[in-house]
Amino acid sequence: MKIKTLMVGPIQACCYIITLEQDNQSLVIDPGGDGELIIDYLKTNKLKPKYLVNTHGHIDHIGANFDIKKAFPDIEICIHRNDEEMLKNAAKNLSVELGFKFTSPPAGRLLENDDLVSVGRLNFKILHTPGHTPGGICLLSQPFNPAGSPLRANLAVGGQTPVIFTGDTLFEMGIGRTDFPGSSHEDLINSIQTRIFTLPDETIVYPGHGGPTTVGQEKHSNPFFS
């Protein structure tokens, strides 16, 4: 599994483009801005993005939805149903706080907890992790089971260490803000403890801002849980 990280938008959110070697289908997570940069990477590498997944509906994670949908009309925008309204409401997605009004094309698929997003042989399980927003989600890589091969539950595609894309739920040594409308500190802490910290310690965490970390490091060292 190849993970390309692009730092996009005025708040430098992490946009992830995920592909499997020798496969041009791809998954785009959180295109928060700089649409031309994202589109150029996809086209230069001859990738065919199947899904665009927003981990939540804030402007710094949806800001390039329109550009990417225009460039790749067949791509399907996905977001949890509890954040669907944020795609079309500039007040709720906080773009008005930055001095402009942004709305996204509508979602083609509304996600629920335990849904699977599949791109080729790549499979990601949706974990509903409310707190930063009511519809915040994480994407957890799932094991790939070739025909006739035993399933190794602790490994992801191709025998790799499992990875989780956490959006603004969990960061390296931090957590998402909970001072926005619809946020809940109690819900966020519960989401992290019950849905992320129950994963194997070696699980690699790719957050919505900043660099990667691991579940074990955050579980044992994150100051919000010490």
CSV table of C-alpha atoms in Angstrom, one decimal:
chain,number,residue,atom,x,y,z
A,1,MET,CA,0.0,0.0,0.0
A,2,LYS,CA,1.4,3.4,-1.0
A,3,ILE,CA,0.4,6.4,1.0
A,4,LYS,CA,1.1,9.9,-0.4
A,5,THR,CA,0.7,12.8,2.0
A,6,LEU,CA,0.0,16.3,0.6
A,7,MET,CA,-0.1,19.2,3.0
A,8,VAL,CA,-3.0,21.4,1.7
A,9,GLY,CA,-4.9,24.5,2.4
A,10,PRO,CA,-4.2,27.5,4.6
A,11,ILE,CA,-4.2,25.3,7.8
A,12,GLN,CA,-2.0,22.7,6.2
A,13,ALA,CA,-4.3,19.7,6.6
A,14,CYS,CA,-3.1,16.2,5.5
A,15,CYS,CA,-4.6,15.0,2.3
A,16,TYR,CA,-3.9,11.3,1.8
A,17,ILE,CA,-3.9,9.5,-1.6
A,18,ILE,CA,-3.8,5.8,-1.2
A,19,THR,CA,-3.0,3.2,-3.9
A,20,LEU,CA,-1.9,-0.3,-4.2
A,21,GLU,CA,1.3,-1.0,-6.2
A,22,GLN,CA,0.5,-2.0,-9.8
A,23,ASP,CA,-3.0,-0.7,-9.5
A,24,ASN,CA,-4.1,2.7,-10.7
A,25,GLN,CA,-7.3,2.9,-8.6
A,26,SER,CA,-7.0,5.2,-5.6
A,27,LEU,CA,-8.7,6.6,-2.6
A,28,VAL,CA,-8.5,10.3,-1.7
A,29,ILE,CA,-8.9,11.3,2.0
A,30,ASP,CA,-9.6,14.8,3.1
A,31,PRO,CA,-8.7,17.1,0.1
A,32,GLY,CA,-8.9,20.2,2.2
A,33,GLY,CA,-7.5,22.7,-0.4
A,34,ASP,CA,-5.0,23.2,-3.2
A,35,GLY,CA,-7.1,21.2,-5.6
A,36,GLU,CA,-4.7,21.8,-8.5
A,37,LEU,CA,-1.9,20.1,-6.5
A,38,ILE,CA,-4.0,17.1,-5.7
A,39,ILE,CA,-5.3,16.8,-9.3
A,40,ASP,CA,-1.8,17.1,-10.7
A,41,TYR,CA,-0.5,14.3,-8.5
A,42,LEU,CA,-3.4,12.0,-9.6
A,43,LYS,CA,-3.0,12.8,-13.3
A,44,THR,CA,0.8,12.7,-13.3
A,45,ASN,CA,0.7,9.2,-11.7
A,46,LYS,CA,-2.1,8.1,-14.0
A,47,LEU,CA,-4.4,7.3,-11.0
A,48,LYS,CA,-8.1,6.8,-11.2
A,49,PRO,CA,-9.6,8.0,-7.9
A,50,LYS,CA,-12.7,5.9,-7.0
A,51,TYR,CA,-13.7,7.5,-3.7
A,52,LEU,CA,-13.2,10.9,-2.0
A,53,VAL,CA,-13.7,10.4,1.7
A,54,ASN,CA,-14.1,13.3,4.1
A,55,THR,CA,-13.3,12.3,7.6
A,56,HIS,CA,-15.6,15.2,8.7
A,57,GLY,CA,-17.2,18.3,7.3
A,58,HIS,CA,-14.9,21.2,8.2
A,59,ILE,CA,-13.6,23.4,5.5
A,60,ASP,CA,-10.0,22.4,5.9
A,61,HIS,CA,-10.9,18.8,5.0
A,62,ILE,CA,-13.5,19.4,2.2
A,63,GLY,CA,-12.1,22.5,0.5
A,64,ALA,CA,-11.0,20.8,-2.7
A,65,ASN,CA,-14.1,18.6,-3.1
A,66,PHE,CA,-15.5,20.7,-5.9
A,67,ASP,CA,-12.3,20.9,-7.9
A,68,ILE,CA,-11.6,17.1,-7.7
A,69,LYS,CA,-15.2,16.2,-8.5
A,70,LYS,CA,-15.0,18.5,-11.6
A,71,ALA,CA,-11.7,16.9,-12.7
A,72,PHE,CA,-12.9,13.4,-12.0
A,73,PRO,CA,-16.7,13.3,-12.5
A,74,ASP,CA,-16.9,9.6,-11.6
A,75,ILE,CA,-15.4,10.0,-8.2
A,76,GLU,CA,-17.8,9.3,-5.3
A,77,ILE,CA,-17.8,11.8,-2.4
A,78,CYS,CA,-18.3,10.0,0.9
A,79,ILE,CA,-19.0,11.4,4.4
A,80,HIS,CA,-20.7,10.2,7.5
A,81,ARG,CA,-24.4,11.0,7.4
A,82,ASN,CA,-24.2,13.1,10.6
A,83,ASP,CA,-21.8,15.5,8.8
A,84,GLU,CA,-23.7,15.5,5.4
A,85,GLU,CA,-25.2,18.9,6.1
A,86,MET,CA,-21.8,20.5,6.5
A,87,LEU,CA,-21.0,19.9,2.8
A,88,LYS,CA,-23.8,22.4,1.8
A,89,ASN,CA,-23.9,24.8,4.8
A,90,ALA,CA,-21.0,27.3,4.9
A,91,ALA,CA,-21.7,28.2,8.5
A,92,LYS,CA,-21.6,24.6,9.6
A,93,ASN,CA,-18.4,23.8,7.7
A,94,LEU,CA,-16.8,26.9,9.2
A,95,SER,CA,-15.8,28.5,5.8
A,96,VAL,CA,-17.5,31.7,6.9
A,97,GLU,CA,-15.0,31.9,9.7
A,98,LEU,CA,-12.3,32.2,7.1
A,99,GLY,CA,-14.1,35.0,5.3
A,100,PHE,CA,-15.8,33.2,2.4
A,101,LYS,CA,-18.7,30.8,1.8
A,102,PHE,CA,-17.8,27.3,0.5
A,103,THR,CA,-20.1,24.5,-0.4
A,104,SER,CA,-19.2,21.1,-1.7
A,105,PRO,CA,-20.9,18.9,-4.2
A,106,PRO,CA,-23.3,16.5,-2.4
A,107,ALA,CA,-22.2,13.2,-1.1
A,108,GLY,CA,-22.7,10.2,-3.3
A,109,ARG,CA,-22.5,7.9,-0.4
A,110,LEU,CA,-23.3,8.4,3.3
A,111,LEU,CA,-21.2,6.3,5.6
A,112,GLU,CA,-22.1,4.5,8.8
A,113,ASN,CA,-20.0,2.8,11.4
A,114,ASP,CA,-18.6,-0.6,10.2
A,115,ASP,CA,-19.1,0.2,6.5
A,116,LEU,CA,-16.3,-0.9,4.2
A,117,VAL,CA,-14.8,1.4,1.6
A,118,SER,CA,-13.0,-0.8,-1.1
A,119,VAL,CA,-10.7,0.3,-3.8
A,120,GLY,CA,-9.3,-2.6,-5.7
A,121,ARG,CA,-7.8,-5.0,-3.1
A,122,LEU,CA,-7.7,-2.2,-0.5
A,123,ASN,CA,-10.4,-2.3,2.1
A,124,PHE,CA,-11.0,0.2,4.9
A,125,LYS,CA,-13.4,-0.1,7.7
A,126,ILE,CA,-15.3,3.0,8.8
A,127,LEU,CA,-15.1,3.8,12.5
A,128,HIS,CA,-17.6,6.4,13.7
A,129,THR,CA,-15.7,8.6,16.1
A,130,PRO,CA,-17.9,11.6,17.1
A,131,GLY,CA,-16.5,14.4,19.2
A,132,HIS,CA,-14.7,16.9,17.0
A,133,THR,CA,-17.9,16.8,14.8
A,134,PRO,CA,-21.0,14.6,15.2
A,135,GLY,CA,-20.0,12.7,12.1
A,136,GLY,CA,-16.3,12.3,12.5
A,137,ILE,CA,-14.9,9.1,11.2
A,138,CYS,CA,-11.6,7.1,11.0
A,139,LEU,CA,-10.6,4.7,8.2
A,140,LEU,CA,-8.9,1.5,9.4
A,141,SER,CA,-7.1,-0.8,6.9
A,142,GLN,CA,-8.5,-4.3,6.8
A,143,PRO,CA,-6.6,-7.6,6.1
A,144,PHE,CA,-6.5,-8.8,2.6
A,145,ASN,CA,-7.2,-12.5,2.2
A,146,PRO,CA,-6.1,-13.9,-1.1
A,147,ALA,CA,-8.0,-16.9,-2.4
A,148,GLY,CA,-6.9,-20.0,-0.4
A,149,SER,CA,-4.7,-18.0,2.0
A,150,PRO,CA,-5.3,-17.9,5.8
A,151,LEU,CA,-6.5,-14.6,7.1
A,152,ARG,CA,-4.0,-12.9,9.4
A,153,ALA,CA,-6.2,-10.6,11.5
A,154,ASN,CA,-3.4,-8.4,12.7
A,155,LEU,CA,-2.1,-7.5,9.3
A,156,ALA,CA,-3.3,-5.3,6.6
A,157,VAL,CA,-3.0,-5.4,2.8
A,158,GLY,CA,0.1,-7.4,1.7
A,159,GLY,CA,1.2,-8.2,5.2
A,160,GLN,CA,1.7,-4.6,6.2
A,161,THR,CA,1.2,-3.2,9.6
A,162,PRO,CA,-2.4,-1.9,10.0
A,163,VAL,CA,-3.0,1.8,9.5
A,164,ILE,CA,-5.7,4.1,10.6
A,165,PHE,CA,-6.5,7.6,9.2
A,166,THR,CA,-7.9,9.6,12.1
A,167,GLY,CA,-8.9,13.0,10.6
A,168,ASP,CA,-9.2,15.4,13.5
A,169,THR,CA,-10.0,12.8,16.1
A,170,LEU,CA,-6.5,12.0,17.2
A,171,PHE,CA,-3.1,13.6,16.6
A,172,GLU,CA,0.4,13.0,17.7
A,173,MET,CA,0.3,14.1,21.3
A,174,GLY,CA,-3.0,15.8,20.8
A,175,ILE,CA,-6.7,15.5,20.1
A,176,GLY,CA,-9.2,17.4,18.0
A,177,ARG,CA,-10.7,20.6,19.2
A,178,THR,CA,-14.1,20.5,20.9
A,179,ASP,CA,-15.0,24.2,21.0
A,180,PHE,CA,-16.9,24.2,17.7
A,181,PRO,CA,-20.7,23.9,17.3
A,182,GLY,CA,-21.7,20.3,17.6
A,183,SER,CA,-18.4,19.2,19.2
A,184,SER,CA,-18.3,17.2,22.4
A,185,HIS,CA,-15.1,16.6,24.5
A,186,GLU,CA,-16.7,13.7,26.3
A,187,ASP,CA,-17.7,12.0,23.1
A,188,LEU,CA,-14.2,12.6,21.6
A,189,ILE,CA,-12.5,11.0,24.5
A,190,ASN,CA,-14.9,8.1,24.5
A,191,SER,CA,-14.4,7.6,20.7
A,192,ILE,CA,-10.6,7.5,21.1
A,193,GLN,CA,-10.6,5.2,24.0
A,194,THR,CA,-13.2,2.7,22.7
A,195,ARG,CA,-12.5,2.7,18.9
A,196,ILE,CA,-8.8,3.6,18.5
A,197,PHE,CA,-7.0,2.6,21.7
A,198,THR,CA,-8.5,-0.9,21.5
A,199,LEU,CA,-6.4,-1.4,18.3
A,200,PRO,CA,-3.0,-3.1,18.3
A,201,ASP,CA,-0.2,-0.8,19.6
A,202,GLU,CA,1.7,-1.1,16.4
A,203,THR,CA,-1.2,0.4,14.3
A,204,ILE,CA,0.2,3.4,12.5
A,205,VAL,CA,-1.9,6.6,12.9
A,206,TYR,CA,-2.2,9.1,10.0
A,207,PRO,CA,-3.9,12.2,11.5
A,208,GLY,CA,-5.6,15.1,9.8
A,209,HIS,CA,-2.8,17.5,10.8
A,210,GLY,CA,0.9,16.8,11.6
A,211,GLY,CA,3.0,13.7,11.3
A,212,PRO,CA,2.2,10.0,11.8
A,213,THR,CA,2.3,8.3,15.1
A,214,THR,CA,1.2,4.9,16.5
A,215,VAL,CA,-1.7,3.8,18.7
A,216,GLY,CA,0.7,2.6,21.3
A,217,GLN,CA,2.6,5.9,21.6
A,218,GLU,CA,-0.6,7.8,21.9
A,219,LYS,CA,-2.2,5.4,24.4
A,220,HIS,CA,0.8,5.6,26.7
A,221,SER,CA,2.1,9.1,26.1
A,222,ASN,CA,-0.6,11.4,24.9
A,223,PRO,CA,-1.1,14.1,27.6
A,224,PHE,CA,-4.9,14.0,27.2
A,225,PHE,CA,-4.9,10.4,28.5
A,226,SER,CA,-2.1,10.4,31.1
